Short mmCIF file of C-alpha atoms in Angstrom, two decimals:
data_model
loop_
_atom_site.label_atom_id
_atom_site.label_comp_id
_atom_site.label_asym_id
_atom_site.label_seq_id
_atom_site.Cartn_x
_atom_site.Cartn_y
_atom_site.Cartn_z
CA UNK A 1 -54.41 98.00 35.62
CA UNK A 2 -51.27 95.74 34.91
CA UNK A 3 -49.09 97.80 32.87
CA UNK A 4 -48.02 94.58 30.47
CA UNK A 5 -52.21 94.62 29.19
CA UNK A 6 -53.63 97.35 27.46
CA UNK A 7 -57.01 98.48 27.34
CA UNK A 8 -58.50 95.93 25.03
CA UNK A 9 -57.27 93.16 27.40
CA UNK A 10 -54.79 91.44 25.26
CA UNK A 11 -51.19 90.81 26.13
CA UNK A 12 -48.73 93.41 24.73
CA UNK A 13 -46.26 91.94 22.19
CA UNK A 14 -42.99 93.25 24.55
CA UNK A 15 -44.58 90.83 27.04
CA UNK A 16 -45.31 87.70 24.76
CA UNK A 17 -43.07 84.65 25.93
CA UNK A 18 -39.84 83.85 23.98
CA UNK A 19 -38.92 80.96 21.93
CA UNK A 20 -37.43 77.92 22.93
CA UNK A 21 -33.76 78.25 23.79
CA UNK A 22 -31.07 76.15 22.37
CA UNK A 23 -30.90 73.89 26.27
CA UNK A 24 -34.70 73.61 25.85
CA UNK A 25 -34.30 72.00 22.45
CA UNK A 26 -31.25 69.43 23.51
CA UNK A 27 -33.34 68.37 26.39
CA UNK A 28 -36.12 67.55 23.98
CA UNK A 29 -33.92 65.82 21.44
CA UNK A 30 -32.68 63.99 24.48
CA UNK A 31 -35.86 62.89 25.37
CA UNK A 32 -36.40 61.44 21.90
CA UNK A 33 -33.47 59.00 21.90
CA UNK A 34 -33.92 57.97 25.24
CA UNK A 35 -37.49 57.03 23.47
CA UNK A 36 -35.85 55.47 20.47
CA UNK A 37 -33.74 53.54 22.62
CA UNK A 38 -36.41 52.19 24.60
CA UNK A 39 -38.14 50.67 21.33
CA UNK A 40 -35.42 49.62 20.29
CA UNK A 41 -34.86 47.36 23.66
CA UNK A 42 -38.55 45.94 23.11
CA UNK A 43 -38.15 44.98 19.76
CA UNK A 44 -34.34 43.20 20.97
CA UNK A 45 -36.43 41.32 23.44
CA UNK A 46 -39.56 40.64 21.30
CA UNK A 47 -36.70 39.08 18.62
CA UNK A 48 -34.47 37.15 21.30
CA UNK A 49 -37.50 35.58 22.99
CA UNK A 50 -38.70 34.32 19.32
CA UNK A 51 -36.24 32.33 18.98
CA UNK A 52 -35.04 34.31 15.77
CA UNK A 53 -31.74 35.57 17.63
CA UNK A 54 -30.34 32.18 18.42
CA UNK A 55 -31.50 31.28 14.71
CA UNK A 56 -29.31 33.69 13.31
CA UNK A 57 -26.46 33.60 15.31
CA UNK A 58 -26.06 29.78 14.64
CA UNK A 59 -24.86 30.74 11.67
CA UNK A 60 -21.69 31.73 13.09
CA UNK A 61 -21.47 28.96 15.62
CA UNK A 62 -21.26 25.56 15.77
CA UNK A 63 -24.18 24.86 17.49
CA UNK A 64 -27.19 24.08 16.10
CA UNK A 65 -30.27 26.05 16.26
CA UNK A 66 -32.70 23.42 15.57
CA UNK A 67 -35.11 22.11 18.69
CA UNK A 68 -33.60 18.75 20.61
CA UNK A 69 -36.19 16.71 19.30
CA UNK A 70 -35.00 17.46 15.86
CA UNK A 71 -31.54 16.64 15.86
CA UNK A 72 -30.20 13.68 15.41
CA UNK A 73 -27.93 11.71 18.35
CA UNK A 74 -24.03 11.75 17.88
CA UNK A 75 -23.87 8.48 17.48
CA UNK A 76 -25.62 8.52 13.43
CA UNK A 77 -23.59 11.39 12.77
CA UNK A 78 -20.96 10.15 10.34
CA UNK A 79 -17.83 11.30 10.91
CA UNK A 80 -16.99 14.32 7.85
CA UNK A 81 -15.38 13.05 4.56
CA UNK A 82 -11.91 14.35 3.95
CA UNK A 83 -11.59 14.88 -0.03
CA UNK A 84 -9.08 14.26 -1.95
CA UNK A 85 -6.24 17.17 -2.50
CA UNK A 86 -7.43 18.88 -5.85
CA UNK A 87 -4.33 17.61 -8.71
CA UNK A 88 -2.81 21.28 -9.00
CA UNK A 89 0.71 20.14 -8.47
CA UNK A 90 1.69 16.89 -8.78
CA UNK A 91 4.69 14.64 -10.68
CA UNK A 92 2.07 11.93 -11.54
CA UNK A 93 2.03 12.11 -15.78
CA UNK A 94 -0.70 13.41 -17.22
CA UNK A 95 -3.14 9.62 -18.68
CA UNK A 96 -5.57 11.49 -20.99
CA UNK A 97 -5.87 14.70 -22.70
CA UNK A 98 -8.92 16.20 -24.12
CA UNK A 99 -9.94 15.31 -28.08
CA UNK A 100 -12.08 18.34 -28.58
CA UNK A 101 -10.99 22.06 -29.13
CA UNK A 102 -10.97 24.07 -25.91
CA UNK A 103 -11.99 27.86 -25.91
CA UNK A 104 -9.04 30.00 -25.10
CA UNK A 105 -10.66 31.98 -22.01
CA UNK A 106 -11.04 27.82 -20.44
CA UNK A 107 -8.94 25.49 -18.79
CA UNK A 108 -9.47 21.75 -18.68
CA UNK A 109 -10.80 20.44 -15.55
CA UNK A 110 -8.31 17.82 -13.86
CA UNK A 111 -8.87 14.86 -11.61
CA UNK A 112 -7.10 11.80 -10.59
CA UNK A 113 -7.21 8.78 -12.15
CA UNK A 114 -7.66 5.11 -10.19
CA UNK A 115 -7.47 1.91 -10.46
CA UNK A 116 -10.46 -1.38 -9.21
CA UNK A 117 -7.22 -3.63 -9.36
CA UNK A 118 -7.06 -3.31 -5.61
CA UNK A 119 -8.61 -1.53 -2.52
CA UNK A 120 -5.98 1.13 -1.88
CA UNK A 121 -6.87 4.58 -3.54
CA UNK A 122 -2.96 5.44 -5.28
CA UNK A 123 -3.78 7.46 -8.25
CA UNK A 124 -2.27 6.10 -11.13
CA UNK A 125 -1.95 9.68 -12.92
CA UNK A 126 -4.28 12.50 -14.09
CA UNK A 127 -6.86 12.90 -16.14
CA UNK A 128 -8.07 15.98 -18.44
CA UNK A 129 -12.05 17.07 -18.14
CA UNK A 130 -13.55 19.46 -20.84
CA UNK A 131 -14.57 21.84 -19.23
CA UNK A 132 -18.11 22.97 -20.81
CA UNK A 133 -18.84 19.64 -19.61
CA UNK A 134 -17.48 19.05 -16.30
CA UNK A 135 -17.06 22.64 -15.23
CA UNK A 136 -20.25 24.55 -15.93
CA UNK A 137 -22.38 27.07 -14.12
CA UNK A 138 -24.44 25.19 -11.65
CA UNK A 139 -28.54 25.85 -12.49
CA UNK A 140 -30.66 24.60 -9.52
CA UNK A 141 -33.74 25.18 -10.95
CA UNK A 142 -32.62 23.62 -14.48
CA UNK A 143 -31.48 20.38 -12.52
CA UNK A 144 -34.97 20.80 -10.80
CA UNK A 145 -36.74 20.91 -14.09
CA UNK A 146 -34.86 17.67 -15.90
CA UNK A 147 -35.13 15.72 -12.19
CA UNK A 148 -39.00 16.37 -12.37
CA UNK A 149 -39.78 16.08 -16.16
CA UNK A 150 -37.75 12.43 -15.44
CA UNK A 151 -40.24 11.24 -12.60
CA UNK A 152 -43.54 12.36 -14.89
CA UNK A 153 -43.05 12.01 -18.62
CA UNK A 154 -43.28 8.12 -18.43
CA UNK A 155 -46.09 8.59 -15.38
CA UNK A 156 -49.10 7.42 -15.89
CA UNK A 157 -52.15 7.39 -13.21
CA UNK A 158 -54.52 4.65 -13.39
CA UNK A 159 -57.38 6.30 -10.76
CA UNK A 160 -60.79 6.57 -12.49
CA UNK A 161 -64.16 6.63 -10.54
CA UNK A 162 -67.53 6.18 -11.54
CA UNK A 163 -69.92 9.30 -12.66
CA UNK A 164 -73.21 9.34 -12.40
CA UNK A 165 -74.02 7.29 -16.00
CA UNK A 166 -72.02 4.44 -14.84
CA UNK A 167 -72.99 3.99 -11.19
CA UNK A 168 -76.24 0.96 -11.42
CA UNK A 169 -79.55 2.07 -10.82
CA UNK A 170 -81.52 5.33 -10.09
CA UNK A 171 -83.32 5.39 -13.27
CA UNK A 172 -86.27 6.17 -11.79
CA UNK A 173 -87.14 9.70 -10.85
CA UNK A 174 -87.01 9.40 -6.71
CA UNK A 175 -90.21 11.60 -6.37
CA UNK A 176 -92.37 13.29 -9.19
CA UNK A 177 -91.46 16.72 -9.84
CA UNK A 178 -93.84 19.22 -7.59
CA UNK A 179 -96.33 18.87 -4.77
CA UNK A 180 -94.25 16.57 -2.26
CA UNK A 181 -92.46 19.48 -0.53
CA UNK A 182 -89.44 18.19 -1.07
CA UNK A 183 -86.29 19.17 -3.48
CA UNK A 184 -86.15 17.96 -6.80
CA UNK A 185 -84.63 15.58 -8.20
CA UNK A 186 -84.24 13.00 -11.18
CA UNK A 187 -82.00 10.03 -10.06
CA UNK A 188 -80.98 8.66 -7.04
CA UNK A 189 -77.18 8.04 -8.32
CA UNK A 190 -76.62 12.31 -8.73
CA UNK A 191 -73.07 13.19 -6.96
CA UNK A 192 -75.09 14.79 -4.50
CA UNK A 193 -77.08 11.60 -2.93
CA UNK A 194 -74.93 9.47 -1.25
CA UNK A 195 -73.95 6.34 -3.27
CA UNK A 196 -74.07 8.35 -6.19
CA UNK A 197 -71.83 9.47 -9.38
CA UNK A 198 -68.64 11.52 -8.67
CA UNK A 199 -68.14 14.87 -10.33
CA UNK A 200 -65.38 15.88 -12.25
CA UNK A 201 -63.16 12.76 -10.86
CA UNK A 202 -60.32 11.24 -12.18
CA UNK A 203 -60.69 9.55 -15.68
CA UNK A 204 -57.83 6.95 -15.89
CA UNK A 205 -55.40 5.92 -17.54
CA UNK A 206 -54.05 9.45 -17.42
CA UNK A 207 -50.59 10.30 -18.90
CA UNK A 208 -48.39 13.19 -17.34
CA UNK A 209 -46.23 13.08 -20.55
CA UNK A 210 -44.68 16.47 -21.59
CA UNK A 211 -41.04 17.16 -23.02
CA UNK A 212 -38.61 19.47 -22.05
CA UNK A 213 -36.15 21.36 -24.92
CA UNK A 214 -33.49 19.10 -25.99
CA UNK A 215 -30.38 21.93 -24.98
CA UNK A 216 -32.44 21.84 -21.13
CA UNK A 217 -32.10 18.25 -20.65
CA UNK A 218 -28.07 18.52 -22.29
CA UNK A 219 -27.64 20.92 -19.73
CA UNK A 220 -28.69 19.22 -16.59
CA UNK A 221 -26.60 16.20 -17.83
CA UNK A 222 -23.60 18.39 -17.68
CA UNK A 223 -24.89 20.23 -14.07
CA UNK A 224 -25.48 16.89 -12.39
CA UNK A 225 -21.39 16.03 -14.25
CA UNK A 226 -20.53 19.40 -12.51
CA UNK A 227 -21.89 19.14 -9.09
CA UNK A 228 -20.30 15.66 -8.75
CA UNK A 229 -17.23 16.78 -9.98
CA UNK A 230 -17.27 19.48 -6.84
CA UNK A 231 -18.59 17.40 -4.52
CA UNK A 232 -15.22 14.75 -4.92
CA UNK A 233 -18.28 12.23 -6.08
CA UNK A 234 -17.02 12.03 -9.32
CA UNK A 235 -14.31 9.27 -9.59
CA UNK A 236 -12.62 8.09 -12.62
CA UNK A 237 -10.92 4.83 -13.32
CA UNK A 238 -9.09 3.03 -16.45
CA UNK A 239 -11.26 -0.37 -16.18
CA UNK A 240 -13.88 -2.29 -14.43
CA UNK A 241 -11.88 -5.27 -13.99
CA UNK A 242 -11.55 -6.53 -10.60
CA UNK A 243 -9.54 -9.28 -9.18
CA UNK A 244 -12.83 -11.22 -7.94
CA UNK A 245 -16.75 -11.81 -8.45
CA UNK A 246 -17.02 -11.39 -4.93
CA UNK A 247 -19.55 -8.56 -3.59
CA UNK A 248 -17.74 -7.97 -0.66
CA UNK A 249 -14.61 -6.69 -2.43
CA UNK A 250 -15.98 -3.95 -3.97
CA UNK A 251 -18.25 -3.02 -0.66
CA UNK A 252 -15.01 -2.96 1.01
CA UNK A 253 -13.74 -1.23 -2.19
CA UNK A 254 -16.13 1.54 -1.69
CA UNK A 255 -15.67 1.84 2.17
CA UNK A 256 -12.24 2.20 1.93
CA UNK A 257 -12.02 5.15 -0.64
CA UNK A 258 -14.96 6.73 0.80
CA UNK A 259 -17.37 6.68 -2.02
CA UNK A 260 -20.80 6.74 0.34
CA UNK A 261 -23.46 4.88 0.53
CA UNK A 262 -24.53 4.66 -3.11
CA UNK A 263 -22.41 3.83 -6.26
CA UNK A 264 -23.14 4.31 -9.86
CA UNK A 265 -21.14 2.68 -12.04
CA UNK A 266 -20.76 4.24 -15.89
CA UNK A 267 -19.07 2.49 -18.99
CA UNK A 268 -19.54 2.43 -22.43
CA UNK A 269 -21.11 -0.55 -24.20
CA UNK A 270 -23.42 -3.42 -22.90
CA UNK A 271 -20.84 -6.17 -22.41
CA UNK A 272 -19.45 -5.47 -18.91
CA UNK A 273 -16.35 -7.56 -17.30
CA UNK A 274 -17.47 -10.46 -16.17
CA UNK A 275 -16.41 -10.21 -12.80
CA UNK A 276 -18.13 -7.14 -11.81
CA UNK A 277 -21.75 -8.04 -13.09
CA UNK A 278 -21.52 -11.00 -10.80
CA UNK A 279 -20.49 -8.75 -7.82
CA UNK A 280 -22.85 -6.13 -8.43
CA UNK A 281 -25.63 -8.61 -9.52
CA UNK A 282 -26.73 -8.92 -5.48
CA UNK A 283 -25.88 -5.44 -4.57
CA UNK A 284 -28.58 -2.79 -3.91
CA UNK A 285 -26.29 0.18 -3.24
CA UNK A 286 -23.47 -0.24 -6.20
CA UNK A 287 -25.00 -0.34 -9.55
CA UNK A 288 -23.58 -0.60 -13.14
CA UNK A 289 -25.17 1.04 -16.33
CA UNK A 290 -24.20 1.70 -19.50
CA UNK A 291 -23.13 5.10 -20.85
CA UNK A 292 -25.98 5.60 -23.38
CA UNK A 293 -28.33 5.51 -20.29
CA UNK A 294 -26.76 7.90 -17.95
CA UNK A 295 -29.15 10.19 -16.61
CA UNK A 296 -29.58 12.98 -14.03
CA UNK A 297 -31.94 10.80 -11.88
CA UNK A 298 -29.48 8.08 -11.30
CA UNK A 299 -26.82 10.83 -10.66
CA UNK A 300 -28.70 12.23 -7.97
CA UNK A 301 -30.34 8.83 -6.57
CA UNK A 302 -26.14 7.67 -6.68
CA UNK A 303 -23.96 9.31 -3.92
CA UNK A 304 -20.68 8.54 -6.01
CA UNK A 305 -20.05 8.28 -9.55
CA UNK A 306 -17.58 5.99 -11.17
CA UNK A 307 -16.43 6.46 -15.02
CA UNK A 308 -14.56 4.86 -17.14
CA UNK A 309 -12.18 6.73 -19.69
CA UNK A 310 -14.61 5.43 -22.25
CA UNK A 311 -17.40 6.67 -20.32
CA UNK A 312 -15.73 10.25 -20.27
CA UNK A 313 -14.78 10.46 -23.33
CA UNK A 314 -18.32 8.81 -25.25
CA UNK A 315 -20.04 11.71 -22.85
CA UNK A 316 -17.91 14.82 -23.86
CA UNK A 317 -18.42 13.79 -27.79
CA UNK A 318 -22.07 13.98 -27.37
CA UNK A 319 -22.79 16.55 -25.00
CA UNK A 320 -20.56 18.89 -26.65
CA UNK A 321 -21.71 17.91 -30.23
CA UNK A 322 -25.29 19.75 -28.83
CA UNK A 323 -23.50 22.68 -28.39
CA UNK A 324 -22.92 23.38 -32.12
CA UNK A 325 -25.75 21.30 -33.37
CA UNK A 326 -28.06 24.18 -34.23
CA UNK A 327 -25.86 25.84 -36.77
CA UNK A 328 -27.47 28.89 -39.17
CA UNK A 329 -28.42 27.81 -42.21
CA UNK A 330 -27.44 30.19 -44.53
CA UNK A 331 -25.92 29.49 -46.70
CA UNK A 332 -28.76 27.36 -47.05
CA UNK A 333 -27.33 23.71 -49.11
CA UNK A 334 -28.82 20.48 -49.58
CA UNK A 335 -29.05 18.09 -48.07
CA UNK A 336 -29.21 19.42 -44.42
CA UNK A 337 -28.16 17.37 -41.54
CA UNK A 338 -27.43 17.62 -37.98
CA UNK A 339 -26.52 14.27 -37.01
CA UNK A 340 -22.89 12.97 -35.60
#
């Protein structure tokens, strides 16, 4: 009889085996990040061989991640606009200050001021920009909202089809009711047959008019103002008198102070300078509106903006008037108005 089992057979309790000793238990944790590890190499190389590495990482390079079919040659790559050096400190004299009250915790917004008198870009001073109208937060999705309200509220869709009343013929029940075998049915012109009614189709004239809050379409006037301003789109001048009717002039104009491909043109009043409505009267990419008709569409449709001082200073007395139009009324007096 082996002296570690007694008589019942079982194992004696001196001769159970011991626990695991501390090497036993670093070889196992070894095991399991040597494991780790290994997953974690798959999952590299599942990631790298997406494509989602490369991705990524052209974030912090210059080269694009994009397939080669997708990008475009070198030679329609414009070369990258320099803009102008911001007016922080200069000895040009301030032109134009701003009429309304400033809050304390603001500064006015600055910007130089040019001149159409000739092609060369010398500022002829600076300019003062409220700036809860030219220095806002930027709202994507308000922008969004007045940019799509724009394109609908005067959109109307002229689609209509015929239903099953207005389609000629089948007034005649195809086949009586029972007996033939066949499905029933009472007219040949149902939206089911072919040559038949439509169902539920469009009902023209229909009108996608809806309105958006009056401060929501103040404040992506004054977002589309802001984002030019940031962009160096936004360019301000004293006049729109040119030297000459001639289009090429102000093309030339344009190329030479880098204003892009698109130019909208903002003063107040209808009556413009003579000389530039006949130069912008055969231009597609440079065109003039008045100020009561500025919009965020035309903003974002223009590359550059061009104001007058008029322009700037007809647009900060009635954006800003919105601002304090809905005053409490209490106390409550007679009569009430809220117009300029």
């Amino acid at each position: 009889m082996r002296p570690d089992v007694t008589c019942s057979g079982r194992r004696s309790a001196s001769a159970r085996p011991s626990r695991w000793s501390v090497s036993d238990a670093a070889c196992g944790v070894y095991i399991l990040s040597i494991s780790l590890i290994c997953i974690m190499f798959r999952a590299t190389l599942t990631v790298c061989g997406g494509g989602i590495a490369k991705r990524l990482f052209s974030s912090f390079s210059g080269e694009s991640a994009l397939p080669s079919n997708l990008r475009l040659p070198p030679n329609l790559i414009g070369v990258p606009r320099e803009k102008r050096a911001f007016p922080a400190s200069t000895d040009l004299p301030v032109l134009r200050r701003c009429e309304a009250d400033i809050p304390a915790h603001l500064a006015p917004v600055q910007t130089w001021l040019q001149s159409l008198e000739s092609r060369h870009s010398e500022p002829l001073g600076v300019v003062d920009l409220h700036p809860d109208v030219f220095s806002v937060p930027v709202r994507l999705d308000i922008l969004h909202a007045v940019e799509v309200w724009q394109r609908n509220f005067k959109r109307i869709s002229y689609a209509k089809v015929k239903s099953r009343a207005e389609v000629s013929g089948g007034g005649r029940k195809p086949w009586k009711q029972k007996g033939s075998g066949r499905a029933r049915h009472g007219s040949i012109r149902s939206p089911i047959w072919r040559g038949g009614g439509v169902a539920h189709g469009p009902r023209g004239p229909t009108s996608y008019y809806y309105m958006l809050p009056m401060k929501v379409r103040v404040q992506g006037l004054k977002i589309a103002l802001t984002s030019k301003l940031a962009q160096d789109y936004l360019h301000i001048v004293d006049s729109l008198e040119i030297p000459t009717p001639d289009p090429h002039y102000l093309q030339d104009l344009a190329k030479h102070r880098q204003w892009g491909d698109s130019v909208l043109i903002v003063d107040v009043g209808e009556e413009f300078p003579q000389n530039i409505l006949q130069a912008t009267e055969s231009l597609k990419t440079i065109n003039i509106i008045p100020a009561i008709g500025l919009n965020v569409h035309s903003m974002l449709k223009h590359e550059s903006l061009v104001l007058t001082l008029e322009a700037v200073k007809f647009l900060e007395k009635k954006l800003l008037w919105h601002d304090t139009r809905f005053t409490p009324l209490y106390p409550f007096k007679l009569p009430y108005s809220d117009l300029p």
